[in-house]
Short mmCIF file of C-alpha atoms in Angstrom, two decimals:
data_model
loop_
_atom_site.label_atom_id
_atom_site.label_comp_id
_atom_site.label_asym_id
_atom_site.label_seq_id
_atom_site.Cartn_x
_atom_site.Cartn_y
_atom_site.Cartn_z
CA MET A 1 0.00 0.00 0.00
CA GLN A 2 1.17 3.51 -0.79
CA ASP A 3 0.62 6.64 1.27
CA LEU A 4 0.10 9.48 -1.21
CA THR A 5 0.12 12.20 1.46
CA SER A 6 3.91 12.40 1.71
CA GLY A 7 6.83 12.63 -0.72
CA LYS A 8 7.35 14.79 -3.80
CA PRO A 9 3.93 15.03 -5.52
CA ALA A 10 5.21 14.53 -9.09
CA LYS A 11 7.12 11.38 -8.18
CA VAL A 12 4.32 10.00 -5.98
CA ILE A 13 1.70 10.52 -8.69
CA LEU A 14 3.90 9.00 -11.40
CA MET A 15 4.80 5.92 -9.35
CA PHE A 16 1.13 5.37 -8.51
CA ALA A 17 0.03 6.03 -12.10
CA ILE A 18 2.48 3.64 -13.80
CA PRO A 19 0.70 0.45 -12.59
CA LEU A 20 -2.59 2.13 -13.56
CA MET A 21 -1.23 2.78 -17.05
CA LEU A 22 -0.08 -0.80 -17.40
CA GLY A 23 -3.39 -2.01 -15.97
CA ASN A 24 -5.40 0.09 -18.41
CA MET A 25 -3.30 -1.20 -21.29
CA VAL A 26 -3.97 -4.74 -20.15
CA GLN A 27 -7.67 -3.87 -19.86
CA GLN A 28 -7.58 -2.64 -23.44
CA LEU A 29 -5.86 -5.85 -24.50
CA TYR A 30 -8.76 -7.58 -22.76
CA ASN A 31 -11.15 -5.69 -25.04
CA ILE A 32 -8.87 -5.73 -28.06
CA SER A 33 -8.44 -9.50 -27.87
CA ASP A 34 -12.15 -9.91 -28.68
CA THR A 35 -11.85 -7.58 -31.65
CA LEU A 36 -8.50 -8.90 -32.87
CA ILE A 37 -9.35 -12.59 -32.62
CA VAL A 38 -12.85 -12.13 -34.06
CA GLY A 39 -11.57 -9.93 -36.91
CA GLN A 40 -8.80 -12.36 -37.87
CA THR A 41 -10.79 -15.60 -37.49
CA LEU A 42 -14.44 -14.76 -38.21
CA GLY A 43 -14.20 -11.91 -40.75
CA VAL A 44 -15.18 -8.27 -41.18
CA ASN A 45 -18.90 -8.76 -40.53
CA SER A 46 -18.27 -10.43 -37.17
CA LEU A 47 -15.72 -7.72 -36.37
CA ALA A 48 -18.35 -5.08 -37.14
CA ALA A 49 -20.90 -6.96 -35.00
CA VAL A 50 -18.60 -6.95 -31.96
CA GLY A 51 -17.49 -3.37 -32.59
CA ALA A 52 -21.02 -2.06 -33.08
CA THR A 53 -21.83 -3.09 -29.50
CA GLY A 54 -18.89 -1.14 -28.09
CA SER A 55 -20.94 1.92 -27.28
CA ILE A 56 -23.57 -0.24 -25.54
CA GLN A 57 -20.84 -1.84 -23.44
CA PHE A 58 -19.56 1.64 -22.63
CA LEU A 59 -23.05 2.69 -21.61
CA VAL A 60 -23.36 -0.07 -19.00
CA MET A 61 -19.76 -0.78 -18.10
CA GLY A 62 -18.99 2.93 -17.96
CA PHE A 63 -21.67 3.24 -15.30
CA VAL A 64 -20.10 0.32 -13.44
CA GLN A 65 -16.65 1.92 -13.49
CA GLY A 66 -17.95 5.34 -12.49
CA PHE A 67 -20.18 3.96 -9.74
CA SER A 68 -17.39 1.92 -8.14
CA SER A 69 -14.89 4.78 -8.49
CA GLY A 70 -17.26 7.20 -6.77
CA MET A 71 -17.65 4.94 -3.75
CA ALA A 72 -13.87 4.43 -3.57
CA ILE A 73 -13.40 8.19 -3.11
CA ILE A 74 -14.99 7.85 0.35
CA THR A 75 -12.68 4.91 1.09
CA ALA A 76 -9.60 6.92 0.03
CA GLN A 77 -10.60 9.97 2.08
CA ARG A 78 -11.00 7.80 5.19
CA TYR A 79 -7.65 6.15 4.50
CA GLY A 80 -6.01 9.58 4.20
CA ALA A 81 -7.54 10.50 7.57
CA GLN A 82 -6.09 7.23 9.00
CA ASN A 83 -9.55 5.95 9.90
CA VAL A 84 -8.97 2.19 9.43
CA ARG A 85 -12.36 1.19 10.85
CA GLY A 86 -14.03 3.67 8.52
CA VAL A 87 -12.10 2.24 5.54
CA ARG A 88 -13.48 -1.25 6.22
CA GLU A 89 -17.00 0.04 6.69
CA SER A 90 -16.71 1.95 3.44
CA TYR A 91 -15.54 -1.15 1.57
CA ALA A 92 -18.39 -3.22 3.03
CA ALA A 93 -20.95 -0.57 2.05
CA SER A 94 -19.45 -0.51 -1.45
CA ILE A 95 -19.94 -4.27 -1.81
CA VAL A 96 -23.58 -4.11 -0.75
CA ALA A 97 -24.31 -1.15 -3.02
CA ALA A 98 -22.52 -2.89 -5.92
CA LEU A 99 -24.62 -6.04 -5.59
CA ILE A 100 -27.83 -4.00 -5.65
CA MET A 101 -26.78 -1.98 -8.71
CA SER A 102 -25.50 -5.07 -10.56
CA LEU A 103 -28.91 -6.71 -10.30
CA ILE A 104 -30.70 -3.59 -11.51
CA LEU A 105 -28.29 -3.00 -14.40
CA THR A 106 -28.41 -6.60 -15.60
CA VAL A 107 -32.20 -6.80 -15.67
CA VAL A 108 -32.77 -3.38 -17.25
CA SER A 109 -30.05 -3.74 -19.91
CA LEU A 110 -31.22 -7.18 -21.04
CA VAL A 111 -34.87 -6.12 -21.18
CA PHE A 112 -34.17 -3.07 -23.34
CA ILE A 113 -31.31 -4.36 -25.51
CA ASP A 114 -33.48 -4.78 -28.63
CA ASN A 115 -34.90 -1.28 -28.27
CA LEU A 116 -31.43 0.20 -28.01
CA MET A 117 -30.06 -1.73 -30.97
CA HIS A 118 -33.00 -0.66 -33.14
CA ALA A 119 -32.56 2.95 -32.05
CA MET A 120 -28.91 2.72 -33.07
CA GLN A 121 -29.95 1.56 -36.57
CA MET A 122 -27.83 -1.56 -36.24
CA PRO A 123 -27.21 -2.94 -39.76
CA ALA A 124 -29.30 -6.07 -40.45
CA ALA A 125 -26.22 -7.99 -41.64
CA ILE A 126 -24.66 -7.92 -38.18
CA TYR A 127 -27.72 -7.64 -35.91
CA GLY A 128 -27.91 -11.31 -34.85
CA GLU A 129 -24.25 -11.68 -33.93
CA ALA A 130 -24.19 -8.28 -32.23
CA LYS A 131 -27.16 -9.15 -30.02
CA LEU A 132 -25.69 -12.54 -29.08
CA PHE A 133 -22.33 -11.01 -28.13
CA ILE A 134 -23.63 -8.09 -26.11
CA GLY A 135 -26.31 -10.21 -24.39
CA ILE A 136 -23.67 -12.48 -22.86
CA ILE A 137 -21.49 -9.53 -21.85
CA LEU A 138 -24.42 -7.80 -20.13
CA ALA A 139 -25.42 -11.00 -18.33
CA GLY A 140 -21.97 -10.92 -16.70
CA THR A 141 -22.30 -7.36 -15.37
CA VAL A 142 -21.93 -8.53 -11.77
CA MET A 143 -18.44 -9.84 -12.58
CA THR A 144 -17.38 -6.51 -14.05
CA MET A 145 -18.81 -4.70 -11.04
CA GLY A 146 -17.09 -7.08 -8.64
CA TYR A 147 -13.64 -6.57 -10.12
CA ASN A 148 -14.07 -2.79 -10.28
CA VAL A 149 -15.18 -2.52 -6.65
CA ILE A 150 -12.27 -4.62 -5.42
CA SER A 151 -9.63 -2.94 -7.60
CA ASN A 152 -10.85 0.57 -6.75
CA ALA A 153 -10.82 -0.27 -3.03
CA LEU A 154 -7.22 -1.47 -3.36
CA ARG A 155 -6.24 1.72 -5.19
CA ALA A 156 -8.04 3.79 -2.54
CA VAL A 157 -5.61 2.47 0.07
CA GLY A 158 -2.64 3.07 -2.24
CA ASP A 159 -2.23 -0.35 -3.89
CA SER A 160 -2.24 0.10 -7.67
CA LYS A 161 -0.05 -2.96 -8.37
CA ALA A 162 -2.23 -5.88 -7.25
CA PRO A 163 -5.13 -4.98 -9.61
CA LEU A 164 -2.58 -4.97 -12.46
CA TYR A 165 -1.20 -8.41 -11.63
CA TYR A 166 -4.60 -10.05 -11.45
CA LEU A 167 -5.84 -8.27 -14.54
CA ILE A 168 -2.90 -9.76 -16.45
CA ILE A 169 -3.92 -13.21 -15.26
CA GLY A 170 -7.49 -12.49 -16.36
CA MET A 171 -6.31 -11.38 -19.80
CA ILE A 172 -4.30 -14.58 -20.27
CA VAL A 173 -7.37 -16.62 -19.33
CA ASN A 174 -9.51 -14.55 -21.69
CA VAL A 175 -7.26 -14.93 -24.73
CA SER A 176 -6.61 -18.63 -24.15
CA LEU A 177 -10.25 -19.53 -23.64
CA GLU A 178 -11.36 -17.32 -26.54
CA LEU A 179 -9.02 -19.04 -28.97
CA LEU A 180 -10.15 -22.43 -27.69
CA LEU A 181 -13.87 -21.67 -27.99
CA ILE A 182 -13.63 -20.02 -31.41
CA LEU A 183 -11.00 -22.17 -33.17
CA LYS A 184 -11.69 -25.60 -31.67
CA PHE A 185 -15.35 -25.49 -30.66
CA HIS A 186 -16.48 -22.95 -33.33
CA TRP A 187 -18.62 -20.89 -30.96
CA GLY A 188 -18.12 -17.70 -32.99
CA VAL A 189 -18.82 -14.38 -31.24
CA GLU A 190 -20.55 -16.33 -28.46
CA GLY A 191 -17.18 -17.84 -27.58
CA ALA A 192 -15.54 -14.40 -27.45
CA ALA A 193 -18.17 -13.06 -25.04
CA THR A 194 -18.18 -16.19 -22.85
CA ALA A 195 -14.40 -16.10 -22.51
CA THR A 196 -14.53 -12.44 -21.45
CA VAL A 197 -17.12 -13.04 -18.71
CA PHE A 198 -15.33 -16.11 -17.36
CA ALA A 199 -12.00 -14.25 -17.26
CA GLN A 200 -13.65 -11.47 -15.25
CA PHE A 201 -14.92 -14.11 -12.81
CA VAL A 202 -11.34 -15.34 -12.37
CA THR A 203 -10.08 -11.81 -11.60
CA VAL A 204 -12.80 -11.33 -8.97
CA VAL A 205 -11.90 -14.58 -7.20
CA ILE A 206 -8.15 -13.99 -7.09
CA SER A 207 -8.48 -10.29 -6.21
CA HIS A 208 -10.71 -11.18 -3.25
CA TRP A 209 -8.20 -13.83 -2.21
CA HIS A 210 -5.43 -11.20 -2.31
CA ILE A 211 -7.33 -8.93 0.06
CA THR A 212 -8.08 -11.70 2.55
CA ARG A 213 -4.43 -12.78 2.49
CA TYR A 214 -2.41 -9.57 2.20
CA THR A 215 -4.48 -6.41 2.82
CA ASP A 216 -5.37 -6.03 6.51
CA THR A 217 -6.94 -2.62 5.96
CA LEU A 218 -9.62 -4.11 3.70
CA ARG A 219 -10.02 -7.52 5.37
CA LEU A 220 -13.67 -7.64 6.38
CA SER A 221 -15.62 -9.47 9.08
CA TRP A 222 -19.37 -9.90 9.27
CA SER A 223 -19.56 -7.03 11.76
CA ASP A 224 -18.35 -4.62 9.04
CA PHE A 225 -21.52 -5.33 7.09
CA LYS A 226 -23.66 -4.03 9.95
CA LEU A 227 -23.78 -0.68 8.23
CA LYS A 228 -24.30 2.53 10.13
CA LYS A 229 -27.39 4.56 9.44
CA GLY A 230 -26.90 6.49 6.24
CA ASP A 231 -23.67 4.69 5.26
CA LEU A 232 -25.22 2.82 2.32
CA ARG A 233 -26.98 5.99 1.20
CA GLN A 234 -23.73 7.97 1.42
CA HIS A 235 -21.96 5.51 -0.87
CA MET A 236 -24.89 5.37 -3.27
CA MET A 237 -24.90 9.17 -3.45
CA ALA A 238 -21.16 9.16 -4.14
CA GLY A 239 -21.33 6.41 -6.76
CA LEU A 240 -24.51 7.22 -8.67
CA PRO A 241 -23.50 10.68 -9.99
CA MET A 242 -20.17 9.33 -11.25
CA GLY A 243 -21.90 6.33 -12.75
CA PHE A 244 -24.47 8.51 -14.48
CA GLN A 245 -21.68 10.81 -15.62
CA GLN A 246 -20.00 7.93 -17.45
CA SER A 247 -23.33 6.77 -18.87
CA ILE A 248 -24.13 10.28 -20.07
CA ILE A 249 -20.82 10.32 -21.91
CA ALA A 250 -21.64 6.87 -23.26
CA ILE A 251 -24.98 8.10 -24.61
CA GLY A 252 -22.99 10.50 -26.75
CA SER A 253 -20.90 7.55 -27.94
CA VAL A 254 -24.07 5.62 -28.76
CA THR A 255 -25.26 8.59 -30.80
CA LEU A 256 -21.92 8.78 -32.57
CA ALA A 257 -22.09 5.05 -33.32
CA THR A 258 -25.57 5.60 -34.75
CA ALA A 259 -24.21 8.25 -37.10
CA VAL A 260 -21.38 5.92 -38.15
CA ASN A 261 -23.82 3.04 -38.70
CA THR A 262 -25.54 5.08 -41.42
CA LEU A 263 -22.28 5.04 -43.42
CA GLY A 264 -22.20 1.25 -43.87
CA THR A 265 -20.29 -1.82 -42.69
CA ASP A 266 -16.84 -0.57 -43.78
CA ALA A 267 -17.29 2.59 -41.72
CA VAL A 268 -18.42 0.53 -38.70
CA ALA A 269 -15.40 -1.78 -39.06
CA ALA A 270 -13.04 1.20 -39.46
CA ASN A 271 -14.52 2.91 -36.41
CA THR A 272 -14.20 -0.34 -34.44
CA ALA A 273 -10.55 -0.95 -35.33
CA ALA A 274 -9.47 2.69 -35.04
CA SER A 275 -11.27 3.07 -31.70
CA LYS A 276 -9.38 0.09 -30.27
CA VAL A 277 -6.06 1.71 -31.21
CA ASP A 278 -7.30 5.07 -29.94
CA GLN A 279 -8.39 3.60 -26.62
CA ILE A 280 -4.84 2.55 -25.79
CA SER A 281 -3.76 6.21 -25.92
CA THR A 282 -6.81 7.56 -24.13
CA GLN A 283 -6.53 4.97 -21.35
CA LEU A 284 -2.90 5.91 -20.74
CA LEU A 285 -3.94 9.55 -20.39
CA MET A 286 -6.86 8.59 -18.18
CA SER A 287 -4.50 6.71 -15.85
CA VAL A 288 -2.94 10.00 -14.74
CA GLY A 289 -6.43 11.32 -14.01
CA VAL A 290 -7.42 8.21 -12.04
CA ALA A 291 -4.21 8.51 -10.03
CA MET A 292 -5.17 12.11 -9.24
CA ALA A 293 -8.54 11.00 -7.86
CA THR A 294 -6.88 8.80 -5.23
CA TYR A 295 -4.04 11.27 -4.62
CA THR A 296 -6.49 14.13 -4.13
CA ALA A 297 -8.87 12.12 -1.93
CA GLN A 298 -6.11 10.94 0.40
CA ASN A 299 -4.59 14.42 0.73
CA PHE A 300 -8.01 15.99 1.22
CA GLY A 301 -8.71 13.52 4.01
CA ALA A 302 -5.33 14.42 5.54
CA SER A 303 -6.06 18.18 5.15
CA LYS A 304 -2.97 18.67 2.96
CA TYR A 305 -4.53 21.11 0.54
CA ASP A 306 -1.26 22.62 -0.72
CA ARG A 307 -0.18 19.18 -1.96
CA ILE A 308 -3.36 18.95 -4.02
CA LEU A 309 -2.57 22.17 -5.90
CA GLU A 310 1.02 21.11 -6.47
CA GLY A 311 -0.13 17.69 -7.63
CA VAL A 312 -2.48 19.13 -10.23
CA LYS A 313 0.30 21.25 -11.74
CA SER A 314 2.64 18.26 -11.94
CA SER A 315 0.03 15.94 -13.39
CA LEU A 316 -1.01 18.45 -16.07
CA LYS A 317 2.60 18.81 -17.23
CA MET A 318 3.02 15.05 -17.26
CA SER A 319 -0.25 14.28 -19.01
CA ILE A 320 -0.05 17.00 -21.70
CA SER A 321 3.50 15.93 -22.58
CA MET A 322 2.28 12.36 -22.98
CA SER A 323 -0.62 13.51 -25.14
CA PHE A 324 1.64 15.02 -27.80
CA VAL A 325 3.76 11.87 -28.01
CA LEU A 326 0.76 9.53 -28.17
CA GLY A 327 -1.01 11.68 -30.76
CA ALA A 328 2.04 11.64 -33.03
CA ILE A 329 2.42 7.86 -32.71
CA GLU A 330 -1.23 7.30 -33.57
CA VAL A 331 -1.15 9.50 -36.67
CA ILE A 332 2.11 7.99 -37.94
CA PHE A 333 1.66 4.32 -37.07
CA GLY A 334 -2.11 3.94 -36.61
CA ARG A 335 -2.70 2.55 -40.09
CA ILE A 336 -0.21 -0.24 -39.47
CA LEU A 337 -1.88 -1.12 -36.16
CA VAL A 338 -5.30 -1.33 -37.85
CA THR A 339 -4.03 -4.22 -39.98
CA LEU A 340 -3.95 -6.30 -36.77
CA PHE A 341 -7.74 -6.22 -36.78
CA VAL A 342 -8.73 -6.30 -40.45
CA GLY A 343 -5.70 -7.66 -42.31
CA GLY A 344 -3.84 -5.91 -45.11
CA GLY A 345 -6.44 -6.22 -47.86
CA GLN A 346 -9.17 -3.99 -46.43
CA HIS A 347 -7.94 -0.74 -47.98
CA GLU A 348 -11.22 1.15 -47.63
CA VAL A 349 -11.40 0.31 -43.93
CA MET A 350 -7.78 1.33 -43.40
CA ASP A 351 -8.24 4.66 -45.23
CA LEU A 352 -11.23 5.50 -43.07
CA ALA A 353 -9.33 4.53 -39.92
CA GLN A 354 -6.54 6.94 -40.86
CA GLU A 355 -9.14 9.74 -41.09
CA PHE A 356 -10.15 8.86 -37.52
CA PHE A 357 -6.55 9.19 -36.31
CA TRP A 358 -6.08 12.60 -37.95
CA ALA A 359 -9.32 13.81 -36.35
CA ASN A 360 -8.38 12.66 -32.82
CA GLY A 361 -4.63 12.31 -32.27
CA PRO A 362 -3.59 15.98 -32.60
CA PHE A 363 -6.14 17.01 -29.96
CA TYR A 364 -5.20 14.64 -27.13
CA PHE A 365 -3.86 17.58 -25.10
CA ILE A 366 -7.50 18.64 -24.61
CA LEU A 367 -8.42 15.18 -23.37
CA SER A 368 -5.45 15.00 -21.01
CA THR A 369 -6.49 18.28 -19.36
CA LEU A 370 -10.06 17.01 -19.10
CA PHE A 371 -8.99 13.84 -17.27
CA VAL A 372 -6.80 15.60 -14.72
CA LEU A 373 -9.40 18.23 -13.81
CA ARG A 374 -12.35 15.85 -13.78
CA TYR A 375 -10.78 13.23 -11.54
CA THR A 376 -9.26 15.85 -9.23
CA LEU A 377 -12.68 17.40 -8.67
CA GLN A 378 -14.12 13.95 -8.01
CA GLY A 379 -11.38 13.26 -5.48
CA LEU A 380 -12.43 16.45 -3.70
CA GLY A 381 -16.00 15.18 -3.51
CA ASP A 382 -17.40 17.38 -6.27
CA VAL A 383 -19.69 15.04 -8.20
CA ARG A 384 -21.92 17.75 -9.64
CA THR A 385 -19.44 19.48 -11.93
CA PRO A 386 -18.12 16.29 -13.59
CA THR A 387 -21.73 15.27 -14.21
CA PHE A 388 -22.48 18.58 -15.92
CA ALA A 389 -19.23 18.20 -17.85
CA GLY A 390 -20.37 14.78 -18.98
CA MET A 391 -23.64 16.28 -20.17
CA GLY A 392 -21.73 18.95 -22.07
CA GLU A 393 -19.62 16.23 -23.68
CA MET A 394 -22.72 14.22 -24.63
CA VAL A 395 -24.56 17.18 -26.14
CA MET A 396 -21.54 18.34 -28.11
CA ARG A 397 -20.77 14.85 -29.42
CA THR A 398 -24.39 14.26 -30.41
CA ILE A 399 -24.86 17.55 -32.24
CA THR A 400 -21.53 17.51 -34.03
CA ALA A 401 -21.75 13.83 -35.02
CA PHE A 402 -24.94 14.30 -37.01
CA ALA A 403 -24.12 17.82 -38.18
CA LEU A 404 -20.69 16.90 -39.53
CA VAL A 405 -21.35 13.39 -40.84
CA GLY A 406 -23.54 14.76 -43.62
CA TRP A 407 -20.94 17.37 -44.51
CA LEU A 408 -17.62 15.57 -44.02
CA GLY A 409 -18.69 11.92 -43.85
CA PHE A 410 -16.62 9.63 -41.63
CA PHE A 411 -14.05 12.33 -40.90
CA GLY A 412 -16.82 14.61 -39.63
CA ALA A 413 -18.14 11.89 -37.32
CA SER A 414 -14.61 11.37 -35.99
CA LEU A 415 -14.23 15.09 -35.24
CA ALA A 416 -17.14 14.78 -32.80
CA ASN A 417 -14.73 13.40 -30.16
CA PRO A 418 -12.35 16.38 -29.75
CA LEU A 419 -15.29 18.78 -30.01
CA ALA A 420 -17.00 16.84 -27.21
CA TRP A 421 -13.85 17.15 -25.05
CA LEU A 422 -14.02 20.92 -25.49
CA GLY A 423 -17.67 20.86 -24.41
CA SER A 424 -16.64 19.13 -21.20
CA LEU A 425 -13.87 21.63 -20.43
CA LEU A 426 -16.36 24.49 -20.59
CA PHE A 427 -17.65 23.20 -17.25
CA LEU A 428 -14.47 21.80 -15.72
CA VAL A 429 -12.14 24.80 -16.08
CA PRO A 430 -14.36 27.38 -14.30
CA ALA A 431 -15.15 24.85 -11.56
CA TRP A 432 -11.47 24.13 -11.01
CA LEU A 433 -10.60 27.83 -10.80
CA ARG A 434 -13.27 28.22 -8.10
CA MET A 435 -11.88 25.18 -6.29
CA VAL A 436 -8.36 26.65 -6.36
CA LYS A 437 -9.62 29.71 -4.45
CA ARG A 438 -11.35 27.48 -1.93
CA LEU A 439 -8.26 25.33 -1.36
CA ARG A 440 -6.05 28.38 -0.89
CA GLN A 441 -8.46 29.64 1.76
CA LEU A 442 -8.27 26.28 3.53
CA ILE A 443 -4.46 26.25 3.45
CA LYS A 444 -4.16 29.33 5.70
CA PRO A 445 -5.91 27.99 8.84
CA VAL A 446 -4.07 24.65 8.49
CA ALA A 447 -0.72 26.49 8.33
CA VAL A 448 -1.62 28.54 11.41
CA GLU A 449 -2.61 25.41 13.32
CA GLU A 450 0.67 23.71 12.42
CA GLU A 451 2.64 26.71 13.68
CA LEU A 452 0.76 26.66 16.99
CA ASN A 453 1.46 22.96 17.42
#
């Protein structure tokens, strides 16, 4: 476990973020393995079927990630305040809340899956495979929720390495089982989805084992589940806004996917393959933001407000520098990476994918700023502003996707992403400037108290 309330902020954030970066890359390999194996073994139509469900997965799984992250903020703040009993109670409340939300999400998503797919104008050629794939993934929502709750709790107490190790094991299980089910048993996209859900189950089991064996701070007894009055509500109120924030952003992605669907199967396949490459870069940038959420929460709990301001400056420098490098790599080498998904003969798909990279890569500096500010505000307990920012992102992506697709085609649809990031910053920047004033006001009485002591 790592205490983020001491040491040079830049170094502390980087050392905590590196396992997150590696973990997010592994998570993307988790997702990419479905796309890569399906694209290479089952063909472009199956690739498009899996890819066309990506925005639906984001809609549900984004809520799962946001919900669990929101609850972990409370855990991190209590850890920063050195309230060990409170940390355990927070983790127990998170588990109960997660089980309730998993049940609700699973039932609702499976009931309305046909409605959503029709609203997205899913091409008839891929509808059957797409529904089969996403249905299995959604049925395993509780596994995704379980891993996210456990991994976020570990990160809240400063352990960003264990979630990485067990995610790697899960990815190995996923790839191995996927190849077995598709190549030997010919399960098609059903095999890809089944392998993913089973691998998530494995990560839940071994992550829970790790906590019971090695992490005293999170080791629970039955008495920890005797929740105090209002504790479950507090965690729900922390998790729901962040979950809805991610889902709001995902709605914009669903709308964008709908616009892309109108351009045909090649456009859907190009968007699928390019998005997988793009997600590697965006997840690396997001890792710095996620690190800031835990860093900020721990330091806020410890009343070290000056460290928060210093940490934001360091993380912005770090993240923006990364964004320029990643953007350049994507524009220069993205076309080569796309061949991993569609092979070398799909020239139309590859040309469209390159348009995607030109529309997104040069503007990653906007996204990097968005991640740092959003997660810092969340770490400070501000769930309202990130939610409004998510709404701004959704509205901007929706309007620009349909407005530009008719004018610029696939390139116009791809431009909806950086324009959506700008829409989010319109809310985040003013809120952060207000928060800076508040933190500076809090620094003064803390400094006076330290002098008196």
